[in-house]
Amino acid sequence: MSDFPPAAAHPLMTFGRRGFIAGSSALLASCGMRLGDAFTAVDTHVLDYPTVQAVIRFGELLSERTGGKRTLRMYAGGQLGNERDTLEITTFGGLDFNRVNLAPLNSIEPLTIVAALPFLFESTEHMRTSLDGPIGDEILASLEPHGLIGLCFYDSGARSFYNTRGPITTPEDMKGLKLRVPGSDLYVAMVKSLGADATPMPLDEVYQSLAQGVIDGAENNWPSFESGRHYEVARYYSLTRHLLAPEVFVMSKISWDKLSTAEQQIVRQSARDSVPYMRQLWDAQVAKSMKTVMESGVEVNEVDPALFTGKMTDMWDSFITTPKQRELVDKILAMRSGG
Ligand code: GTR
């Protein structure tokens, strides 16, 4: 099967509750057994997180539109494993639907790197208009050879750095900081270009690693900073807004191929129809998380983005290597307000 680089440990060999459960679902899948009649959907976030609620809404639309024939069961909160492991299980049909960030897809499909480039999108509006049309469709379609049907993008706001040491106002302040990143070479290179040390690790290990001083900080959007309770330990949030990369909602191609053409259309349309709902929830969640974090006394500071973007040139060049990637990047840049 896999286009995935060798994992540090195969899902069946990982330890801990989540690893064990991920192993169990891999085992079920490899035995041709399923967790039930309903389609399975997974997300690393907790039940009330906007991505989870959007996928649940998708499931309701799917059920309505298939007269109850197709239903969905959501396993939220990383119950069935971390993003990387569940994504791999999704590719071989052990799970039907998955909502992930672009980061774990970067190593398997070069076109996903385009939308994950730091400082590419100048605003949420720019990200939405770029990806709501043919460019986004092309990136979603590029997942099919890897066993995944890309259904839609969801918002993920802006990712910024937070840490336990002090405010970051220039890349100088990042020197020597050990910062957690998702498992993506792109993120590692980005953090290194800014002068810090990158430590790739799954999201569910971040809180403890911050609390124990294994890492000094990480980077994420307001809702993840709040919902993972990282703000309780990392008391400095510096608004670099370096990434506006979206989330992706995917279906296993193996599960997709078992649907009739009419059902496939319903799946696609229902996913698309869940996007405006997601965006509404997202905007409300950002405001709520921001309020919680601010009220807790976290020191939040603005930065001059020009000090950071200048450091990205070599990194962009080393990740944008194919004519197709270049073409999409250029199209996205042309859609900036200054065009
Ligand atoms: C969140 C994203 C998750 C996950 C997480 C991370 O913003 O929604 O899918 O990628 O970041 O940093 O691991």
mmCIF file of C-alpha atoms and ligand atoms in Angstrom:
data_model
loop_
_atom_site.group_PDB
_atom_site.id
_atom_site.type_symbol
_atom_site.label_atom_id
_atom_site.label_comp_id
_atom_site.label_asym_id
_atom_site.label_seq_id
_atom_site.Cartn_x
_atom_site.Cartn_y
_atom_site.Cartn_z
ATOM 1 C CA MET A 1 0.000 0.000 0.000
ATOM 2 C CA SER A 2 1.663 2.815 1.530
ATOM 3 C CA ASP A 3 3.129 6.063 0.355
ATOM 4 C CA PHE A 4 3.658 6.920 4.000
ATOM 5 C CA PRO A 5 7.282 7.042 5.069
ATOM 6 C CA PRO A 6 8.046 4.296 7.608
ATOM 7 C CA ALA A 7 6.330 5.298 10.828
ATOM 8 C CA ALA A 8 8.364 5.488 14.027
ATOM 9 C CA ALA A 9 6.179 2.602 15.091
ATOM 10 C CA HIS A 10 3.418 0.797 13.247
ATOM 11 C CA PRO A 11 -0.055 1.368 14.746
ATOM 12 C CA LEU A 12 -0.129 -2.267 15.848
ATOM 13 C CA MET A 13 3.107 -1.788 17.725
ATOM 14 C CA THR A 14 2.401 1.521 19.449
ATOM 15 C CA PHE A 15 1.777 1.648 23.146
ATOM 16 C CA GLY A 16 -0.533 3.618 25.379
ATOM 17 C CA ARG A 17 -4.322 3.684 25.312
ATOM 18 C CA ARG A 18 -4.666 5.516 22.021
ATOM 19 C CA GLY A 19 -1.979 3.526 20.291
ATOM 20 C CA PHE A 20 -3.590 0.347 21.476
ATOM 21 C CA ILE A 21 -6.998 1.377 20.216
ATOM 22 C CA ALA A 22 -5.505 2.486 16.896
ATOM 23 C CA GLY A 23 -3.868 -0.919 16.786
ATOM 24 C CA SER A 24 -7.220 -2.541 17.471
ATOM 25 C CA SER A 25 -8.928 -0.767 14.605
ATOM 26 C CA ALA A 26 -6.046 -1.642 12.287
ATOM 27 C CA LEU A 27 -6.446 -5.223 13.372
ATOM 28 C CA LEU A 28 -10.203 -5.114 12.766
ATOM 29 C CA ALA A 29 -9.603 -3.669 9.335
ATOM 30 C CA SER A 30 -6.990 -6.206 8.406
ATOM 31 C CA CYS A 31 -9.396 -8.982 9.420
ATOM 32 C CA GLY A 32 -12.060 -7.419 7.208
ATOM 33 C CA MET A 33 -14.174 -6.569 10.262
ATOM 34 C CA ARG A 34 -15.668 -3.193 10.952
ATOM 35 C CA LEU A 35 -16.621 -1.263 14.060
ATOM 36 C CA GLY A 36 -20.329 -1.414 13.127
ATOM 37 C CA ASP A 37 -22.707 -0.753 10.260
ATOM 38 C CA ALA A 38 -22.391 3.007 10.403
ATOM 39 C CA PHE A 39 -19.509 4.718 8.627
ATOM 40 C CA THR A 40 -16.701 5.628 10.997
ATOM 41 C CA ALA A 41 -15.331 9.169 11.194
ATOM 42 C CA VAL A 42 -12.412 10.294 13.320
ATOM 43 C CA ASP A 43 -10.988 13.596 14.505
ATOM 44 C CA THR A 44 -8.220 14.427 16.943
ATOM 45 C CA HIS A 45 -10.318 17.200 18.493
ATOM 46 C CA VAL A 46 -12.928 17.003 21.242
ATOM 47 C CA LEU A 47 -16.638 16.703 20.538
ATOM 48 C CA ASP A 48 -17.556 20.391 20.667
ATOM 49 C CA TYR A 49 -14.688 21.495 18.383
ATOM 50 C CA PRO A 50 -15.928 23.035 15.093
ATOM 51 C CA THR A 51 -14.328 20.409 12.829
ATOM 52 C CA VAL A 52 -16.002 17.606 14.783
ATOM 53 C CA GLN A 53 -19.370 19.337 14.739
ATOM 54 C CA ALA A 54 -19.052 19.967 10.990
ATOM 55 C CA VAL A 55 -18.402 16.287 10.305
ATOM 56 C CA ILE A 56 -21.370 15.369 12.495
ATOM 57 C CA ARG A 57 -23.487 17.784 10.418
ATOM 58 C CA PHE A 58 -22.126 16.112 7.280
ATOM 59 C CA GLY A 59 -23.291 12.759 8.710
ATOM 60 C CA GLU A 60 -26.780 14.146 9.328
ATOM 61 C CA LEU A 61 -27.021 15.409 5.749
ATOM 62 C CA LEU A 62 -25.756 12.081 4.451
ATOM 63 C CA SER A 63 -28.321 10.168 6.446
ATOM 64 C CA GLU A 64 -31.171 12.493 5.401
ATOM 65 C CA ARG A 65 -30.202 12.357 1.743
ATOM 66 C CA THR A 66 -29.832 8.567 1.617
ATOM 67 C CA GLY A 67 -33.132 8.002 3.430
ATOM 68 C CA GLY A 68 -31.281 6.700 6.493
ATOM 69 C CA LYS A 69 -29.340 4.055 4.561
ATOM 70 C CA ARG A 70 -25.964 5.664 5.274
ATOM 71 C CA THR A 71 -25.137 6.852 8.773
ATOM 72 C CA LEU A 72 -22.007 8.069 10.477
ATOM 73 C CA ARG A 73 -20.462 7.435 13.879
ATOM 74 C CA MET A 74 -17.953 10.021 15.054
ATOM 75 C CA TYR A 75 -14.979 9.031 17.222
ATOM 76 C CA ALA A 76 -13.731 12.386 18.495
ATOM 77 C CA GLY A 77 -10.847 13.349 20.760
ATOM 78 C CA GLY A 78 -8.270 11.094 19.125
ATOM 79 C CA GLN A 79 -10.008 8.013 20.598
ATOM 80 C CA LEU A 80 -8.845 5.839 17.729
ATOM 81 C CA GLY A 81 -5.316 7.204 17.467
ATOM 82 C CA ASN A 82 -3.374 10.254 16.401
ATOM 83 C CA GLU A 83 -3.763 11.911 12.978
ATOM 84 C CA ARG A 84 -0.902 10.151 11.314
ATOM 85 C CA ASP A 85 -1.945 6.666 12.442
ATOM 86 C CA THR A 86 -5.641 7.122 11.704
ATOM 87 C CA LEU A 87 -4.832 8.578 8.292
ATOM 88 C CA GLU A 88 -2.868 5.483 7.411
ATOM 89 C CA ILE A 89 -5.727 3.272 8.628
ATOM 90 C CA THR A 90 -8.126 5.360 6.510
ATOM 91 C CA THR A 91 -6.058 4.698 3.387
ATOM 92 C CA PHE A 92 -6.579 0.979 3.742
ATOM 93 C CA GLY A 93 -10.271 1.212 4.588
ATOM 94 C CA GLY A 94 -10.136 0.527 8.344
ATOM 95 C CA LEU A 95 -11.790 3.911 8.885
ATOM 96 C CA ASP A 96 -14.160 5.602 6.424
ATOM 97 C CA PHE A 97 -13.800 9.326 7.088
ATOM 98 C CA ASN A 98 -11.074 11.421 8.635
ATOM 99 C CA ARG A 99 -10.682 15.107 9.343
ATOM 100 C CA VAL A 100 -7.026 16.072 9.445
ATOM 101 C CA ASN A 101 -4.749 19.036 9.035
ATOM 102 C CA LEU A 102 -2.692 19.320 5.847
ATOM 103 C CA ALA A 103 0.508 18.638 7.822
ATOM 104 C CA PRO A 104 0.304 14.808 7.914
ATOM 105 C CA LEU A 105 -0.424 14.804 4.169
ATOM 106 C CA ASN A 106 2.663 16.849 3.274
ATOM 107 C CA SER A 107 4.974 13.859 3.153
ATOM 108 C CA ILE A 108 2.672 11.808 0.937
ATOM 109 C CA GLU A 109 1.448 14.354 -1.616
ATOM 110 C CA PRO A 110 3.561 17.347 -2.784
ATOM 111 C CA LEU A 111 0.518 19.393 -3.853
ATOM 112 C CA THR A 112 -0.650 19.584 -0.229
ATOM 113 C CA ILE A 113 2.568 21.494 0.512
ATOM 114 C CA VAL A 114 1.310 24.364 -1.619
ATOM 115 C CA ALA A 115 -1.543 25.248 0.742
ATOM 116 C CA ALA A 116 0.658 24.641 3.785
ATOM 117 C CA LEU A 117 3.378 27.157 2.879
ATOM 118 C CA PRO A 118 4.090 29.646 5.653
ATOM 119 C CA PHE A 119 2.980 33.206 4.928
ATOM 120 C CA LEU A 120 1.350 32.240 1.622
ATOM 121 C CA PHE A 121 -2.198 33.353 2.389
ATOM 122 C CA GLU A 122 -2.490 36.989 3.404
ATOM 123 C CA SER A 123 -5.886 36.530 5.078
ATOM 124 C CA THR A 124 -8.636 34.012 5.749
ATOM 125 C CA GLU A 125 -10.523 35.542 2.837
ATOM 126 C CA HIS A 126 -7.563 34.947 0.527
ATOM 127 C CA MET A 127 -7.286 31.324 1.729
ATOM 128 C CA ARG A 128 -11.000 30.744 1.209
ATOM 129 C CA THR A 129 -11.189 32.278 -2.262
ATOM 130 C CA SER A 130 -8.038 30.453 -3.377
ATOM 131 C CA LEU A 131 -9.170 27.044 -2.188
ATOM 132 C CA ASP A 132 -12.925 27.216 -2.791
ATOM 133 C CA GLY A 133 -12.336 26.984 -6.549
ATOM 134 C CA PRO A 134 -10.276 24.954 -9.055
ATOM 135 C CA ILE A 135 -6.960 25.260 -7.151
ATOM 136 C CA GLY A 136 -8.510 23.680 -4.079
ATOM 137 C CA ASP A 137 -10.201 21.022 -6.216
ATOM 138 C CA GLU A 138 -6.869 20.107 -7.753
ATOM 139 C CA ILE A 139 -5.228 19.712 -4.351
ATOM 140 C CA LEU A 140 -8.128 17.597 -3.079
ATOM 141 C CA ALA A 141 -8.039 15.410 -6.212
ATOM 142 C CA SER A 142 -4.283 14.827 -5.782
ATOM 143 C CA LEU A 143 -5.047 12.661 -2.758
ATOM 144 C CA GLU A 144 -6.829 9.944 -4.727
ATOM 145 C CA PRO A 145 -3.711 8.003 -5.822
ATOM 146 C CA HIS A 146 -2.856 7.808 -2.119
ATOM 147 C CA GLY A 147 -6.095 6.048 -1.226
ATOM 148 C CA LEU A 148 -8.004 9.119 -0.077
ATOM 149 C CA ILE A 149 -10.885 11.090 -1.573
ATOM 150 C CA GLY A 150 -10.456 14.756 -0.650
ATOM 151 C CA LEU A 151 -13.945 16.077 0.052
ATOM 152 C CA CYS A 152 -13.524 19.638 1.297
ATOM 153 C CA PHE A 153 -11.404 22.083 3.230
ATOM 154 C CA TYR A 154 -12.379 23.461 6.611
ATOM 155 C CA ASP A 155 -10.999 26.631 8.213
ATOM 156 C CA SER A 156 -8.149 26.394 10.662
ATOM 157 C CA GLY A 157 -7.557 30.067 11.375
ATOM 158 C CA ALA A 158 -4.014 31.349 11.794
ATOM 159 C CA ARG A 159 -1.277 29.459 13.599
ATOM 160 C CA SER A 160 1.049 31.459 15.872
ATOM 161 C CA PHE A 161 3.855 30.565 18.283
ATOM 162 C CA TYR A 162 3.390 30.186 22.009
ATOM 163 C CA ASN A 163 5.948 29.346 24.651
ATOM 164 C CA THR A 164 6.814 29.211 28.324
ATOM 165 C CA ARG A 165 9.796 31.612 28.213
ATOM 166 C CA GLY A 166 8.812 35.041 26.952
ATOM 167 C CA PRO A 167 7.280 37.029 24.104
ATOM 168 C CA ILE A 168 8.588 36.480 20.577
ATOM 169 C CA THR A 169 8.801 39.730 18.654
ATOM 170 C CA THR A 170 11.596 38.899 16.197
ATOM 171 C CA PRO A 171 13.149 35.626 14.986
ATOM 172 C CA GLU A 172 16.056 36.476 17.333
ATOM 173 C CA ASP A 173 13.750 35.665 20.253
ATOM 174 C CA MET A 174 13.256 32.164 18.873
ATOM 175 C CA LYS A 175 16.928 31.176 19.033
ATOM 176 C CA GLY A 176 17.413 28.078 21.147
ATOM 177 C CA LEU A 177 13.691 27.505 21.784
ATOM 178 C CA LYS A 178 12.542 23.896 21.486
ATOM 179 C CA LEU A 179 9.234 24.076 19.672
ATOM 180 C CA ARG A 180 6.813 21.259 18.964
ATOM 181 C CA VAL A 181 5.576 20.894 15.410
ATOM 182 C CA PRO A 182 3.254 18.332 13.779
ATOM 183 C CA GLY A 183 5.066 15.517 11.953
ATOM 184 C CA SER A 184 5.811 17.353 8.704
ATOM 185 C CA ASP A 185 9.206 18.184 7.187
ATOM 186 C CA LEU A 186 7.765 21.485 6.082
ATOM 187 C CA TYR A 187 7.029 22.534 9.658
ATOM 188 C CA VAL A 188 10.462 21.351 10.796
ATOM 189 C CA ALA A 189 12.141 23.418 8.075
ATOM 190 C CA MET A 190 9.989 26.455 8.874
ATOM 191 C CA VAL A 191 10.929 26.435 12.555
ATOM 192 C CA LYS A 192 14.599 25.858 11.743
ATOM 193 C CA SER A 193 14.572 28.758 9.266
ATOM 194 C CA LEU A 194 13.361 30.959 12.086
ATOM 195 C CA GLY A 195 16.274 29.858 14.277
ATOM 196 C CA ALA A 196 14.498 27.540 16.758
ATOM 197 C CA ASP A 197 14.740 23.765 17.294
ATOM 198 C CA ALA A 198 11.814 21.749 15.953
ATOM 199 C CA THR A 199 10.465 18.729 17.828
ATOM 200 C CA PRO A 200 7.807 16.807 15.853
ATOM 201 C CA MET A 201 5.252 15.138 18.142
ATOM 202 C CA PRO A 202 1.539 14.242 18.128
ATOM 203 C CA LEU A 203 -0.859 16.873 19.446
ATOM 204 C CA ASP A 204 -1.969 14.833 22.451
ATOM 205 C CA GLU A 205 1.572 14.857 23.891
ATOM 206 C CA VAL A 206 2.014 18.621 23.785
ATOM 207 C CA TYR A 207 0.377 19.630 27.084
ATOM 208 C CA GLN A 208 2.472 17.254 29.156
ATOM 209 C CA SER A 209 5.659 18.057 27.275
ATOM 210 C CA LEU A 210 5.135 21.756 27.924
ATOM 211 C CA ALA A 211 4.351 21.135 31.585
ATOM 212 C CA GLN A 212 7.454 18.956 32.038
ATOM 213 C CA GLY A 213 9.736 21.317 30.143
ATOM 214 C CA VAL A 214 10.486 18.755 27.425
ATOM 215 C CA ILE A 215 9.615 21.518 24.958
ATOM 216 C CA ASP A 216 9.491 25.303 25.408
ATOM 217 C CA GLY A 217 6.581 25.922 23.121
ATOM 218 C CA ALA A 218 4.563 25.057 20.046
ATOM 219 C CA GLU A 219 2.429 26.772 17.463
ATOM 220 C CA ASN A 220 -1.269 26.599 16.756
ATOM 221 C CA ASN A 221 -4.487 28.562 16.269
ATOM 222 C CA TRP A 222 -6.519 30.092 19.126
ATOM 223 C CA PRO A 223 -9.000 27.196 19.409
ATOM 224 C CA SER A 224 -6.310 24.484 19.621
ATOM 225 C CA PHE A 225 -4.176 26.586 21.991
ATOM 226 C CA GLU A 226 -7.210 26.823 24.236
ATOM 227 C CA SER A 227 -8.854 23.448 23.778
ATOM 228 C CA GLY A 228 -5.623 21.511 24.420
ATOM 229 C CA ARG A 229 -5.143 23.677 27.569
ATOM 230 C CA HIS A 230 -1.671 24.575 26.321
ATOM 231 C CA TYR A 231 -2.300 28.176 27.397
ATOM 232 C CA GLU A 232 -2.324 27.065 31.021
ATOM 233 C CA VAL A 233 1.411 26.314 30.782
ATOM 234 C CA ALA A 234 2.654 28.364 27.821
ATOM 235 C CA ARG A 235 1.907 31.907 28.956
ATOM 236 C CA TYR A 236 3.225 33.825 25.929
ATOM 237 C CA TYR A 237 1.320 33.835 22.645
ATOM 238 C CA SER A 238 2.982 35.800 19.850
ATOM 239 C CA LEU A 239 0.806 36.543 16.835
ATOM 240 C CA THR A 240 3.108 35.550 13.975
ATOM 241 C CA ARG A 241 0.119 34.120 12.038
ATOM 242 C CA HIS A 242 2.667 32.184 9.993
ATOM 243 C CA LEU A 243 0.237 29.583 8.684
ATOM 244 C CA LEU A 244 -3.302 29.825 7.430
ATOM 245 C CA ALA A 245 -3.259 26.265 6.118
ATOM 246 C CA PRO A 246 -6.717 24.691 6.171
ATOM 247 C CA GLU A 247 -8.009 21.396 7.531
ATOM 248 C CA VAL A 248 -9.061 18.641 5.118
ATOM 249 C CA PHE A 249 -11.978 16.223 5.277
ATOM 250 C CA VAL A 250 -11.219 12.955 3.502
ATOM 251 C CA MET A 251 -12.863 9.609 2.806
ATOM 252 C CA SER A 252 -11.113 6.298 2.335
ATOM 253 C CA LYS A 253 -11.039 5.449 -1.366
ATOM 254 C CA ILE A 254 -11.754 1.831 -0.490
ATOM 255 C CA SER A 255 -15.011 2.875 1.229
ATOM 256 C CA TRP A 256 -15.766 5.359 -1.574
ATOM 257 C CA ASP A 257 -15.479 2.685 -4.258
ATOM 258 C CA LYS A 258 -18.186 0.684 -2.520
ATOM 259 C CA LEU A 259 -20.731 3.497 -2.972
ATOM 260 C CA SER A 260 -23.030 3.918 -5.964
ATOM 261 C CA THR A 261 -22.413 6.956 -8.186
ATOM 262 C CA ALA A 262 -25.509 8.624 -6.739
ATOM 263 C CA GLU A 263 -24.240 8.040 -3.201
ATOM 264 C CA GLN A 264 -20.810 9.398 -4.110
ATOM 265 C CA GLN A 265 -22.483 12.582 -5.322
ATOM 266 C CA ILE A 266 -24.412 12.827 -2.062
ATOM 267 C CA VAL A 267 -21.182 12.407 -0.084
ATOM 268 C CA ARG A 268 -19.439 15.147 -2.061
ATOM 269 C CA GLN A 269 -22.355 17.542 -1.876
ATOM 270 C CA SER A 270 -22.989 16.938 1.825
ATOM 271 C CA ALA A 271 -19.327 17.590 2.605
ATOM 272 C CA ARG A 272 -19.465 20.837 0.635
ATOM 273 C CA ASP A 273 -22.676 21.803 2.390
ATOM 274 C CA SER A 274 -21.035 21.334 5.792
ATOM 275 C CA VAL A 275 -18.419 24.014 5.011
ATOM 276 C CA PRO A 276 -20.505 27.187 5.631
ATOM 277 C CA TYR A 277 -21.741 25.632 8.877
ATOM 278 C CA MET A 278 -18.150 24.897 9.899
ATOM 279 C CA ARG A 279 -17.042 28.448 9.138
ATOM 280 C CA GLN A 280 -19.815 29.879 11.260
ATOM 281 C CA LEU A 281 -18.839 27.649 14.185
ATOM 282 C CA TRP A 282 -15.178 28.409 13.595
ATOM 283 C CA ASP A 283 -15.523 32.183 13.785
ATOM 284 C CA ALA A 284 -17.530 31.862 17.006
ATOM 285 C CA GLN A 285 -14.985 29.419 18.477
ATOM 286 C CA VAL A 286 -12.031 31.709 17.699
ATOM 287 C CA ALA A 287 -13.738 34.570 19.548
ATOM 288 C CA LYS A 288 -14.570 32.322 22.509
ATOM 289 C CA SER A 289 -11.082 30.800 22.760
ATOM 290 C CA MET A 290 -9.432 34.190 22.439
ATOM 291 C CA LYS A 291 -11.545 35.481 25.319
ATOM 292 C CA THR A 292 -10.730 32.495 27.569
ATOM 293 C CA VAL A 293 -7.012 32.778 26.866
ATOM 294 C CA MET A 294 -6.887 36.557 27.338
ATOM 295 C CA GLU A 295 -8.903 36.383 30.567
ATOM 296 C CA SER A 296 -6.466 33.818 31.940
ATOM 297 C CA GLY A 297 -3.750 36.477 31.742
ATOM 298 C CA VAL A 298 -1.672 35.037 28.884
ATOM 299 C CA GLU A 299 0.618 37.735 27.455
ATOM 300 C CA VAL A 300 -0.336 38.218 23.811
ATOM 301 C CA ASN A 301 1.784 40.307 21.455
ATOM 302 C CA GLU A 302 1.700 41.396 17.820
ATOM 303 C CA VAL A 303 4.766 40.960 15.607
ATOM 304 C CA ASP A 304 5.946 42.601 12.429
ATOM 305 C CA PRO A 305 5.411 39.791 9.891
ATOM 306 C CA ALA A 306 8.068 41.234 7.548
ATOM 307 C CA LEU A 307 10.752 40.162 10.046
ATOM 308 C CA PHE A 308 9.607 36.549 9.656
ATOM 309 C CA THR A 309 8.582 36.296 5.996
ATOM 310 C CA GLY A 310 12.089 37.288 4.884
ATOM 311 C CA LYS A 311 13.418 34.063 6.441
ATOM 312 C CA MET A 312 11.148 31.849 4.349
ATOM 313 C CA THR A 313 12.586 32.290 0.847
ATOM 314 C CA ASP A 314 15.040 29.363 0.861
ATOM 315 C CA MET A 315 12.518 27.142 2.510
ATOM 316 C CA TRP A 316 9.840 27.886 -0.108
ATOM 317 C CA ASP A 317 12.379 27.130 -2.830
ATOM 318 C CA SER A 318 13.327 23.800 -1.332
ATOM 319 C CA PHE A 319 9.707 22.616 -0.986
ATOM 320 C CA ILE A 320 8.255 24.010 -4.214
ATOM 321 C CA THR A 321 10.109 21.830 -6.656
ATOM 322 C CA THR A 322 7.613 20.701 -9.314
ATOM 323 C CA PRO A 323 6.110 22.832 -12.126
ATOM 324 C CA LYS A 324 2.613 21.957 -10.889
ATOM 325 C CA GLN A 325 3.364 23.182 -7.359
ATOM 326 C CA ARG A 326 4.895 26.372 -8.795
ATOM 327 C CA GLU A 327 1.867 26.974 -10.990
ATOM 328 C CA LEU A 328 -0.543 26.687 -8.061
ATOM 329 C CA VAL A 329 1.607 28.880 -5.813
ATOM 330 C CA ASP A 330 1.751 31.543 -8.526
ATOM 331 C CA LYS A 331 -2.006 31.419 -9.002
ATOM 332 C CA ILE A 332 -2.553 31.821 -5.272
ATOM 333 C CA LEU A 333 -0.091 34.717 -5.092
ATOM 334 C CA ALA A 334 -1.895 36.402 -7.997
ATOM 335 C CA MET A 335 -5.097 36.270 -5.944
ATOM 336 C CA ARG A 336 -3.620 38.408 -3.158
ATOM 337 C CA SER A 337 -5.259 41.810 -2.783
ATOM 338 C CA GLY A 338 -2.222 43.524 -4.327
ATOM 339 C CA GLY A 339 -2.291 40.680 -6.906
HETATM 340 C C1 GTR B 1 -4.803 21.700 14.868
HETATM 341 C C2 GTR B 1 -5.462 20.866 13.785
HETATM 342 C C3 GTR B 1 -5.263 19.405 14.069
HETATM 343 C C4 GTR B 1 -3.813 19.070 14.308
HETATM 344 C C5 GTR B 1 -3.199 20.033 15.293
HETATM 345 C C6 GTR B 1 -1.718 19.785 15.465
HETATM 346 O O1 GTR B 1 -4.950 23.064 14.563
HETATM 347 O O2 GTR B 1 -6.834 21.123 13.772
HETATM 348 O O3 GTR B 1 -5.796 18.662 13.016
HETATM 349 O O4 GTR B 1 -3.102 19.095 13.113
HETATM 350 O O5 GTR B 1 -3.425 21.381 14.933
HETATM 351 O O6 GTR B 1 -0.984 20.754 15.584
HETATM 352 O O7 GTR B 1 -1.322 18.622 15.526
#
